[in-house]
XYZ file of C-alpha atoms in Angstrom:
563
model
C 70.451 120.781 112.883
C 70.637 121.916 116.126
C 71.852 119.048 118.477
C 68.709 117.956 121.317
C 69.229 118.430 125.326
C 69.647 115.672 127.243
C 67.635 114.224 129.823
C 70.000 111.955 132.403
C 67.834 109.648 134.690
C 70.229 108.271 137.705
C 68.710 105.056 139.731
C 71.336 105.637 142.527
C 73.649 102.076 144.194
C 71.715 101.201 147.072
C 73.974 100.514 150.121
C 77.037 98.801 150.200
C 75.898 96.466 152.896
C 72.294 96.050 150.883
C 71.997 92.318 149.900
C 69.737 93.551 147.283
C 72.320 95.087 145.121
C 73.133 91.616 144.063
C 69.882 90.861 142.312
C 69.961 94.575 141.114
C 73.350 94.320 139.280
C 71.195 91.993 136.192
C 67.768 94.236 136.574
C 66.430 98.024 137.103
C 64.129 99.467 138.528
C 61.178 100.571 136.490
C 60.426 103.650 137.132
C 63.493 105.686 136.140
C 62.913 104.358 132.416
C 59.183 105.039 132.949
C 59.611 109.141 133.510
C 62.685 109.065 130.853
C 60.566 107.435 127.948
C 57.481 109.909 129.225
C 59.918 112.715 128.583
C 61.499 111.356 125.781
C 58.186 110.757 123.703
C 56.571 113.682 124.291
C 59.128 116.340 123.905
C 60.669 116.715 120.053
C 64.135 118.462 120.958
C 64.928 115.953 124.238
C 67.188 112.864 124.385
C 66.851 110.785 127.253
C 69.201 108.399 129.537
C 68.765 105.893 132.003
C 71.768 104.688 134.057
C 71.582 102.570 137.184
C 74.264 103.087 139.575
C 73.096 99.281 140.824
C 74.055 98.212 137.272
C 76.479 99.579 135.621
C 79.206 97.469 133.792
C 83.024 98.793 132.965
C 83.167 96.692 129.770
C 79.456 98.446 128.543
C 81.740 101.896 128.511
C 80.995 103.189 132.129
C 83.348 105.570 133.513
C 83.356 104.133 137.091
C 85.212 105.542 140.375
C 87.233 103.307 143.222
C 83.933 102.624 144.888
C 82.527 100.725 141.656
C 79.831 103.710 141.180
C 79.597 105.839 138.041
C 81.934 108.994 137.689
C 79.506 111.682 137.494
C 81.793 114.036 136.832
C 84.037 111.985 134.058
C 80.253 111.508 132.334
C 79.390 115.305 131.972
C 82.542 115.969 130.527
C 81.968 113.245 128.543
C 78.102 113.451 127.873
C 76.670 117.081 129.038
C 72.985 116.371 130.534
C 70.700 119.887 131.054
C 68.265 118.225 133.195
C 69.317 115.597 135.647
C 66.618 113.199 136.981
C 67.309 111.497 140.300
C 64.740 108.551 141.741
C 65.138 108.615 145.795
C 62.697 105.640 146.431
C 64.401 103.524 148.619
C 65.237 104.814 151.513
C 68.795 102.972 151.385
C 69.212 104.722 148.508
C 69.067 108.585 149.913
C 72.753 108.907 151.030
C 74.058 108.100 147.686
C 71.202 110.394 145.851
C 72.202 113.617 148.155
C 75.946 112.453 147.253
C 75.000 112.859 143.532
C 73.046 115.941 143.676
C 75.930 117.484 145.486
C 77.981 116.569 142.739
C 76.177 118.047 140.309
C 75.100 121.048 142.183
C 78.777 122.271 142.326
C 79.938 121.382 139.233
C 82.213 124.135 137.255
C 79.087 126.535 135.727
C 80.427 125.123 131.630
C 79.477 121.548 133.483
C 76.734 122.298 135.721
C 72.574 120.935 135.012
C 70.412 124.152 134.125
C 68.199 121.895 136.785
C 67.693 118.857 139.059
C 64.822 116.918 139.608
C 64.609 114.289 142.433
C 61.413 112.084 142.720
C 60.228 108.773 144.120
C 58.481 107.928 147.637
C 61.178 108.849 149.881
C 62.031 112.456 148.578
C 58.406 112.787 147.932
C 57.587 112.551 151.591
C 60.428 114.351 152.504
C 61.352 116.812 150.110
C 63.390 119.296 152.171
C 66.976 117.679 152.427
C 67.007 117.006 148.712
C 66.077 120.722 147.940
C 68.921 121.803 150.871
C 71.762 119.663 148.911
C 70.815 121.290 145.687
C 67.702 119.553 143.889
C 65.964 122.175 141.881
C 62.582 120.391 141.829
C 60.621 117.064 143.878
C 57.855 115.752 142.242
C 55.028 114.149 144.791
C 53.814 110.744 143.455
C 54.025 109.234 139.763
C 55.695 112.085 137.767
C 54.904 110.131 133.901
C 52.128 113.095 133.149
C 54.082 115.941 134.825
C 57.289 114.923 134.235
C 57.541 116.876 129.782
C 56.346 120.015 130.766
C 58.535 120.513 134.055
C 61.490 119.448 132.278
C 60.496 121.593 129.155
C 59.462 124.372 131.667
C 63.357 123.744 133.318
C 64.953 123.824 130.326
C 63.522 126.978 128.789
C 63.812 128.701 132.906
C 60.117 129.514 132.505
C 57.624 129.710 135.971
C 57.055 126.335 137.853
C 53.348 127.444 139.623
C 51.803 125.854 137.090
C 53.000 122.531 137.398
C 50.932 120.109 140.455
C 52.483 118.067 142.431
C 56.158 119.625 142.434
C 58.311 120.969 145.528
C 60.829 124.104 145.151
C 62.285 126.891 146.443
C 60.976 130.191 145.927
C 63.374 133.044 147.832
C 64.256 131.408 150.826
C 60.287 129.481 151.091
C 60.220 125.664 149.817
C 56.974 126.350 147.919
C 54.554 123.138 146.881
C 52.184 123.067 144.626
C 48.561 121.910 144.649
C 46.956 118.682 142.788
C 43.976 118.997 140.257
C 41.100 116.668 141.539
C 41.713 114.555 138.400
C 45.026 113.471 140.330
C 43.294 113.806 143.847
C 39.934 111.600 143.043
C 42.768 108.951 142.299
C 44.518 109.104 145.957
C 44.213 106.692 148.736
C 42.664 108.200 152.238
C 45.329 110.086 153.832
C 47.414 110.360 150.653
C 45.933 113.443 148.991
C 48.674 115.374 147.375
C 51.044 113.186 145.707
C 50.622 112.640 141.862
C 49.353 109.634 140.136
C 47.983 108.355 136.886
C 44.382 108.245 136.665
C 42.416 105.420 135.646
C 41.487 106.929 132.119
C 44.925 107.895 131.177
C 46.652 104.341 132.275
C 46.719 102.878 128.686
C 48.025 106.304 127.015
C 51.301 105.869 129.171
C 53.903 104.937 126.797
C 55.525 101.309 126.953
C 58.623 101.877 129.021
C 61.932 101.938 126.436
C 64.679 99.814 127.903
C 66.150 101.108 124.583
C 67.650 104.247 126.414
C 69.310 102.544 129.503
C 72.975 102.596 129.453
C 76.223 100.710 130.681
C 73.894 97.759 132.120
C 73.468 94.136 131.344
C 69.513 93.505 132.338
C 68.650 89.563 132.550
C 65.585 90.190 134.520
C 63.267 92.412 132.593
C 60.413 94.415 135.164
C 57.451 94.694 133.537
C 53.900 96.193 134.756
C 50.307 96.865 134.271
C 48.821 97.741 138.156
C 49.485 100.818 140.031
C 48.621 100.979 143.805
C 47.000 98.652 145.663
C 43.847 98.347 147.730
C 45.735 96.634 150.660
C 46.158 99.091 153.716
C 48.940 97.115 155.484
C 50.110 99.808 157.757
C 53.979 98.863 157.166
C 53.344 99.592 153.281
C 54.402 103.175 151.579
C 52.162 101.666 148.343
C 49.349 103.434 149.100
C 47.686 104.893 145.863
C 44.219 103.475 144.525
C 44.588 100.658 142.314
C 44.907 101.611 138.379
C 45.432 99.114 135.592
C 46.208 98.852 132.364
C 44.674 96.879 129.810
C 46.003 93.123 129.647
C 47.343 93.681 125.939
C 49.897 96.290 127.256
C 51.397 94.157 129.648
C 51.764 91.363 126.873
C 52.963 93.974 124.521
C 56.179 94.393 127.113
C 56.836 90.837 127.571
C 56.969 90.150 123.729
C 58.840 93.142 122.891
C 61.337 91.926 125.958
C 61.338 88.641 124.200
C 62.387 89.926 121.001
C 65.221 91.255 122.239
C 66.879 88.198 123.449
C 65.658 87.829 127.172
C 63.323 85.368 129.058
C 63.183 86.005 132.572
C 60.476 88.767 133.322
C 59.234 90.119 137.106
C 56.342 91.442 137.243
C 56.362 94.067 139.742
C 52.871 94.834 140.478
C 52.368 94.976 144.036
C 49.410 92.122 143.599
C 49.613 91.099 139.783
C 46.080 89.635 140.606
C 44.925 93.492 142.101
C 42.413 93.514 138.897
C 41.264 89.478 138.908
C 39.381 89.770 135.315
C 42.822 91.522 133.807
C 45.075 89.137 135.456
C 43.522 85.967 134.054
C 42.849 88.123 130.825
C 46.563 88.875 129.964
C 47.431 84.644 131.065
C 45.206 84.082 128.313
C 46.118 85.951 126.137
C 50.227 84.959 126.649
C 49.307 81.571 127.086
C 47.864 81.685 123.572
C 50.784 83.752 121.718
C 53.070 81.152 123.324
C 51.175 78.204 121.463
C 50.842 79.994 118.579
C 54.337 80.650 117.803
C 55.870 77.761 119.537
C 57.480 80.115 122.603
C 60.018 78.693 125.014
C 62.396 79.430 127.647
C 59.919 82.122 129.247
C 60.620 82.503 133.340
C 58.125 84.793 134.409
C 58.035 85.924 138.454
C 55.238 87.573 139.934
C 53.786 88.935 143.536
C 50.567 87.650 144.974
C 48.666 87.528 147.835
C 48.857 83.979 149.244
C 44.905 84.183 149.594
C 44.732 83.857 145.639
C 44.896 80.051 146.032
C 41.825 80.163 147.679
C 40.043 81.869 145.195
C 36.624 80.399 143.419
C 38.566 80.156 139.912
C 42.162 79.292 141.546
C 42.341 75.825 139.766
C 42.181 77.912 136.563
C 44.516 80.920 137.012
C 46.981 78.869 138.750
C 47.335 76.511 135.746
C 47.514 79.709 133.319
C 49.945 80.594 135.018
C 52.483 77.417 134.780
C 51.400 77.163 131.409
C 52.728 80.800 130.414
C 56.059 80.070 132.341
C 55.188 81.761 135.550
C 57.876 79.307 137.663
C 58.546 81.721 141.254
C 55.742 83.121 142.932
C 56.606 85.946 145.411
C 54.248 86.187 148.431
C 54.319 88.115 151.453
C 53.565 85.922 154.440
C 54.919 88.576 156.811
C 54.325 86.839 160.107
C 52.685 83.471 161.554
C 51.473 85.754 164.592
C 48.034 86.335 164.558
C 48.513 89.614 166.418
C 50.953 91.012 164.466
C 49.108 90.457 161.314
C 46.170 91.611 162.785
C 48.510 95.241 163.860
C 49.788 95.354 160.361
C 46.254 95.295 158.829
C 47.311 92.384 157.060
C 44.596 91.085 154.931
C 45.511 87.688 155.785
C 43.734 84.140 156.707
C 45.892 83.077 159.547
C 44.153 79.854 159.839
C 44.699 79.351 155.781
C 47.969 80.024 155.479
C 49.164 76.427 155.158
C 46.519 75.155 153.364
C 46.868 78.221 150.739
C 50.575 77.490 150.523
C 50.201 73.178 149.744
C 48.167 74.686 147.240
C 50.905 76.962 145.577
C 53.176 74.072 145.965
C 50.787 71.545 144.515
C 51.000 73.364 141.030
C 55.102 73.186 141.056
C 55.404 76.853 141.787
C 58.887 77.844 143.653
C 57.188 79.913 146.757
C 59.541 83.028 147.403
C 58.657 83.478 151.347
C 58.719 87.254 152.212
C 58.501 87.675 156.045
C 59.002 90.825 158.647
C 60.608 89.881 162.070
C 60.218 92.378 164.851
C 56.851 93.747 164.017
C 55.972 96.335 166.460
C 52.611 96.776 167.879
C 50.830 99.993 168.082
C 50.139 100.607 172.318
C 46.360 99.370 173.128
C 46.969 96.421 170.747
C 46.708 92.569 171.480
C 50.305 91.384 172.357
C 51.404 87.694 171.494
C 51.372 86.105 174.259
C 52.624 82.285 175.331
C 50.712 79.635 177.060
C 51.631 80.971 180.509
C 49.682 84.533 179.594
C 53.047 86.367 179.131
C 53.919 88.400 176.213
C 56.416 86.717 173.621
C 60.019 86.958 174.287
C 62.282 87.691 171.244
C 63.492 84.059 171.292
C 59.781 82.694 171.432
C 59.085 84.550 168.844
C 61.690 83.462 166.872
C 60.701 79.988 167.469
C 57.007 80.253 165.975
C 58.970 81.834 162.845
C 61.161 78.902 162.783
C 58.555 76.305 162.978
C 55.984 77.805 160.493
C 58.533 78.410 158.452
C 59.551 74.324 158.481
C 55.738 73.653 158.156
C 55.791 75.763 154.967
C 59.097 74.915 153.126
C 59.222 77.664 150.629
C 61.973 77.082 148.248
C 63.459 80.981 149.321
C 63.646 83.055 151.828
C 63.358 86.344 152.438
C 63.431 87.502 156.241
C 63.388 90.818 157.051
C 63.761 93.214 160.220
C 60.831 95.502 160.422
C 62.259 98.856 159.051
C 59.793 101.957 159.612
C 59.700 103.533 156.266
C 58.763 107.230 156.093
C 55.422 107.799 154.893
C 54.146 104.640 156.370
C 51.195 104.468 159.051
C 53.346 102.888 161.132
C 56.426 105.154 160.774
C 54.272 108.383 162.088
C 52.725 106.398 165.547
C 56.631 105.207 165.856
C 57.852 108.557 165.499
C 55.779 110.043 167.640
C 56.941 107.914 170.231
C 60.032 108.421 169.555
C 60.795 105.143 168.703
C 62.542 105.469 165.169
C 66.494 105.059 165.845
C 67.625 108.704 163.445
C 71.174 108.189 164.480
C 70.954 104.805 162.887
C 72.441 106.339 158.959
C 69.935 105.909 156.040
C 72.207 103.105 154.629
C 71.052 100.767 157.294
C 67.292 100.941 156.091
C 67.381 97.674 153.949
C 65.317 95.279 156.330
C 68.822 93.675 157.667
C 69.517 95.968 160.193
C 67.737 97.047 163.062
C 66.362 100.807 163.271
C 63.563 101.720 165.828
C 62.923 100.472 169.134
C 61.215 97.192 169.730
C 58.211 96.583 171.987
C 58.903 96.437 175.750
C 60.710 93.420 176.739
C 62.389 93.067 173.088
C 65.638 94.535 173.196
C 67.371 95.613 169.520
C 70.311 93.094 170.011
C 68.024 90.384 170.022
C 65.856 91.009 167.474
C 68.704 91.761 165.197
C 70.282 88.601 166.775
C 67.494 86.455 166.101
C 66.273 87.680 162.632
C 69.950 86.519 161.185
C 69.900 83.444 162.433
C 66.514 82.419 161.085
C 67.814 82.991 157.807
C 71.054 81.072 158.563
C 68.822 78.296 159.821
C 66.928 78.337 156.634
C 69.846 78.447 154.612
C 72.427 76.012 156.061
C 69.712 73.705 158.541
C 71.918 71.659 161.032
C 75.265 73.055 160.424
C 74.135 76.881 160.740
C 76.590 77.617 163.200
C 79.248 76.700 160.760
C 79.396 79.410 158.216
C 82.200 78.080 156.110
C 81.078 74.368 156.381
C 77.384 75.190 155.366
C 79.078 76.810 152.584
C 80.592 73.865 151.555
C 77.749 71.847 152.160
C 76.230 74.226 149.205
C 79.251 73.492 147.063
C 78.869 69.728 147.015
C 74.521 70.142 146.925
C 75.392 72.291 143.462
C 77.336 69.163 142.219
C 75.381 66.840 143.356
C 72.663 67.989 141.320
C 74.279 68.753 138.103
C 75.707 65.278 137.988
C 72.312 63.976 138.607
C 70.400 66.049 136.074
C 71.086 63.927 132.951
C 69.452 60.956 135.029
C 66.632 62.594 136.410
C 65.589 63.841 133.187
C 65.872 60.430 131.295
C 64.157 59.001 134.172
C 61.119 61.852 133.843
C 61.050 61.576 129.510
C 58.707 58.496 129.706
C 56.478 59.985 132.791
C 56.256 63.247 130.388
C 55.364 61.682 127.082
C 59.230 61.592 125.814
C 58.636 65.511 126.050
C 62.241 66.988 126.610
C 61.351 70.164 127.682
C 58.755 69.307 130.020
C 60.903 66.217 131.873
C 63.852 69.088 132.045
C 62.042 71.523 134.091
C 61.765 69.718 137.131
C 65.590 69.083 137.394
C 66.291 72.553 135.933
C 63.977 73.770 139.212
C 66.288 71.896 141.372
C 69.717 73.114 140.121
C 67.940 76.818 140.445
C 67.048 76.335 143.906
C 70.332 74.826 144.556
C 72.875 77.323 143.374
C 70.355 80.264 144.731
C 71.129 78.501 148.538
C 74.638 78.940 147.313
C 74.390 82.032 146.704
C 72.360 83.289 149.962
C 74.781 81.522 151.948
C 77.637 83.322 150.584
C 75.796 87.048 151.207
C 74.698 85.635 154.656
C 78.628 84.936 155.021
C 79.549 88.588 153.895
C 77.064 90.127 155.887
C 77.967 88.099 159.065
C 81.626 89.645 158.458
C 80.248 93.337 157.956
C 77.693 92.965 161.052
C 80.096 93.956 164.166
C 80.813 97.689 163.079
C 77.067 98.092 162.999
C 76.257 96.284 166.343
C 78.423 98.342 168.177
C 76.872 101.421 166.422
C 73.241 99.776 167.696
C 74.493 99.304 171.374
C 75.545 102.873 171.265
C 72.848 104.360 170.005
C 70.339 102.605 172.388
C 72.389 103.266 174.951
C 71.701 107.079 174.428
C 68.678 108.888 176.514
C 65.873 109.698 174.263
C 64.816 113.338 173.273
């Protein structure tokens, strides 16, 4: 029999510097073993791989080079691929995906790809230097019903015109091809051309097989039924009209994830509550499978918009939700600035947003805080302003973050710079402007560093100044200043509260109806919370260490004249 191609899908390591590669060393990224199972199913003769270059363990068989990265070349010796996939989402991502298609561009020709195909919303929206380093192919937008017949159309070096929604060379012309209106009917305003699902075809999309991922250990299973979003926040690349799948697919992943040994799920919908009548649909129907067959141990995380506590049928979903095991809620709070929510677009309650958060709270939800520092607001906009009728300095600023943040005591943080992501409103008013820092290198776009020019009378240094320091506020309170005392300070929190667990859950058995598993949850929230603060106080540590190489890179680059 004659043996099948292979298919290699490569989620490339974000940035060494990128806190996020922390979380992403136990997870993955769903898309890459979206358009691998889409190829997979639907083409006989095909194997498919997934490998995360964020995740990617040594004793799981990984051939890995000095920098802790997979050995492309060592692989293909090992494991020929005839197609290679490459996602080039994030934008801290890029240097390491043009690295890789390098690599496989000039490999020896017995080694070489017949082709390579680079998607996700960065390459999509900027297709050239991916094409220029040796990409065969970009796809434009959600590549799951494009992505068997241009690999089958690759493999067997037949004619691309055919195929919407794909970038490629043709001579020496980068050639792109158009979208059928049952793609285009399905775009956003202003996003016409790029690929996605329709509405109709969301529940044929296979269930994503975490079956063909290799070399990773994945605690956190991502799981998904919304597409899009109906939000228009202008700092947001999600742009696409919101899709959904039914509620049974969703609760089809979770179980299957659950059969397979793991318990914490994230569901990555940009709003999990996008489609209301869906959202409380698939609670239900989890809520009942877990009572049915006696289910415990599930830690489910999803995204909301903090507004959804002020929904007509809150009390209900909100209990659903704790029922099901829902225990971390992530919301984007952005900014306590009216203006600058108002500039963002922000669909946002200013006025609520304490009121909507004491509501989270009340149900025993752990609020994940996600907030952008630095916002910068289009010219002919409101600007903050303070009491005396002048605009905001950085440092005043700073101080309404720090004091709504207090007000709201979220149990994490998450405080990012502004970064102006391509394909964003915001990124084409900055550009044109010239306000977008290009000699600041792609691996700095993670939200921790700064990489456009601030409003007039914000300097960079400060708002990179001030952004780190609210986190190290959060993190370490009064002794901030002291990096390797607040660490300590963590240490002896951590053992504080596993010493004390055994007594606060005897203490809680008679207050829970001698139920064990529900007078162990609060304490089992506290030791999470704890050891997390550990944990963000050791990154802020390690960042704090790698920051001066990059400030001096910021003063320089400022320093330069614009063109």
């Amino acid at each position: 029999m004659k043996p099948k191609q292979l298919f290699r899908v490569i989620d490339p390591g974000y940035g060494k510097r990128n806190i996020f590669r922390f979380i992403a060393r136990i997870t993955m990224s769903l898309g890459p073993v979206a358009v691998a199972t889409a190829a997979h199913r639907f083409i006989p003769w095909l194997a498919a791989e997934v490998i995360s270059e964020n995740n990617c363990r040594k004793n799981r068989g990984a051939p890995l080079d000095e920098n802790g990265l997979i050995d492309h070349l060592s692989l293909q010796q090992t494991s020929r691929a005839t197609v290679i996939g490459i996602s080039a989402s994030i934008t801290n991502a890029v240097p390491r995906a043009l690295a890789i298609i390098e690599t496989y561009a000039h490999l020896p020709a017995e080694l070489r790809p017949k082709a390579i195909i680079v998607g996700g919303w960065h390459a999509g929206d900027d297709p050239e230097p991916f094409l220029r380093a040796g990409a065969t192919v970009v796809v434009h937008g959600e590549a799951d019903l494009v992505i068997a017949p241009l690999v089958a159309a690759l493999c067997h070096g037949q004619d691309l015109a055919e195929i919407p929604g794909i970038s490629y060379w043709l001579g020496e012309t980068i050639v792109r091809n158009g979208i059928p209106n049952d793609f285009d009917r399905n775009c956003a305003p202003g996003q016409q051309g790029f690929l996605v699902v329709p509405q109709e075809q969301m529940d044929s999309l296979p269930e994503p097989d975490f079956g063909l991922v290799r070399f990773a250990t994945i605690k956190v299973l991502p799981v998904s039924r919304t597409r899009g979003c109906s939000g228009r926040c202008k700092f947001c690349r999600v742009k696409g009209v919101a899709r959904h799948q039914s509620p049974e697919k969703l609760v089809a992943q979770i179980q299957s994830g659950f059969s397979r040994g793991i318990r914490r799920f994230f569901v990555v919908d940009d709003r999990a509550e996008e489609d209301f009548d869906g959202f409380s649909r698939w609670l239900t129907l989890l809520d009942e499978w877990v009572e049915a067959r006696h289910i415990k141990g599930l830690d489910i995380s999803t995204q909301h918009r903090l507004s959804l506590a002020g929904h007509p049928r809150a009390d209900e979903v909100l209990s659903l939700m704790r029922r099901v095991g829902v225990s971390t809620v992530c919301i984007g709070f952005e900014s306590p600035i009216k203006e600058e929510l108002e500039a963002m677009a922000k669909p946002t309650k200013q006025s609520m947003m304490l009121e909507w958060t004491k509501a989270w709270k009340r149900y025993g939800f752990l609020v994940h805080c996600m907030m952008i520092f630095g916002y910068p607001i289009r010219p002919g906009q409101p600007q903050p302003r303070n009491s005396r009728g002048e605009v905001l300095t950085t440092a005043e600023r700073a101080e309404i973050f720090w004091q709504f943040i207090k007000r709201v005591n979220p149990a994490y943080l998450q405080l990012l710079i502004y970064s102006p992501i391509i394909g964003t409103d915001d990124y084409q008013w900055l550009e044109a402007e010239k306000r977008v820092l290009h000699d600041i290198p792609y691996e700095f776009h993670d939200g921790l560093h700064v990489c456009y020019v601030p409003d007039p009378g914000t300097t960079p240094d400060e708002v990179q100044h001030e952004a780190v320091t609210l986190s190290r506020k959060f993190y370490a309170r009064r002794v901030w200043r002291f990096q390797w005392l607040a660490l300590a300070a963590h240490c002896l929190k951590v053992g504080t509260v596993v010493c004390s667990m055994p007594l606060i859950w005897a203490a809680l058995m008679p207050l829970k109806g001698w139920q064990a598993r529900l007078a162990w949850q609060w304490p089992k929230e506290k030791f999470r919370v704890s050891i997390t603060h550990w944990g963000a106080q050791l990154i802020i540590v390690r960042f704090l260490a790698s920051l001066p190489p990059f400030a001096r890179l910021l003063s320089s680059v400022t320093k330069r004249p614009t063109t």
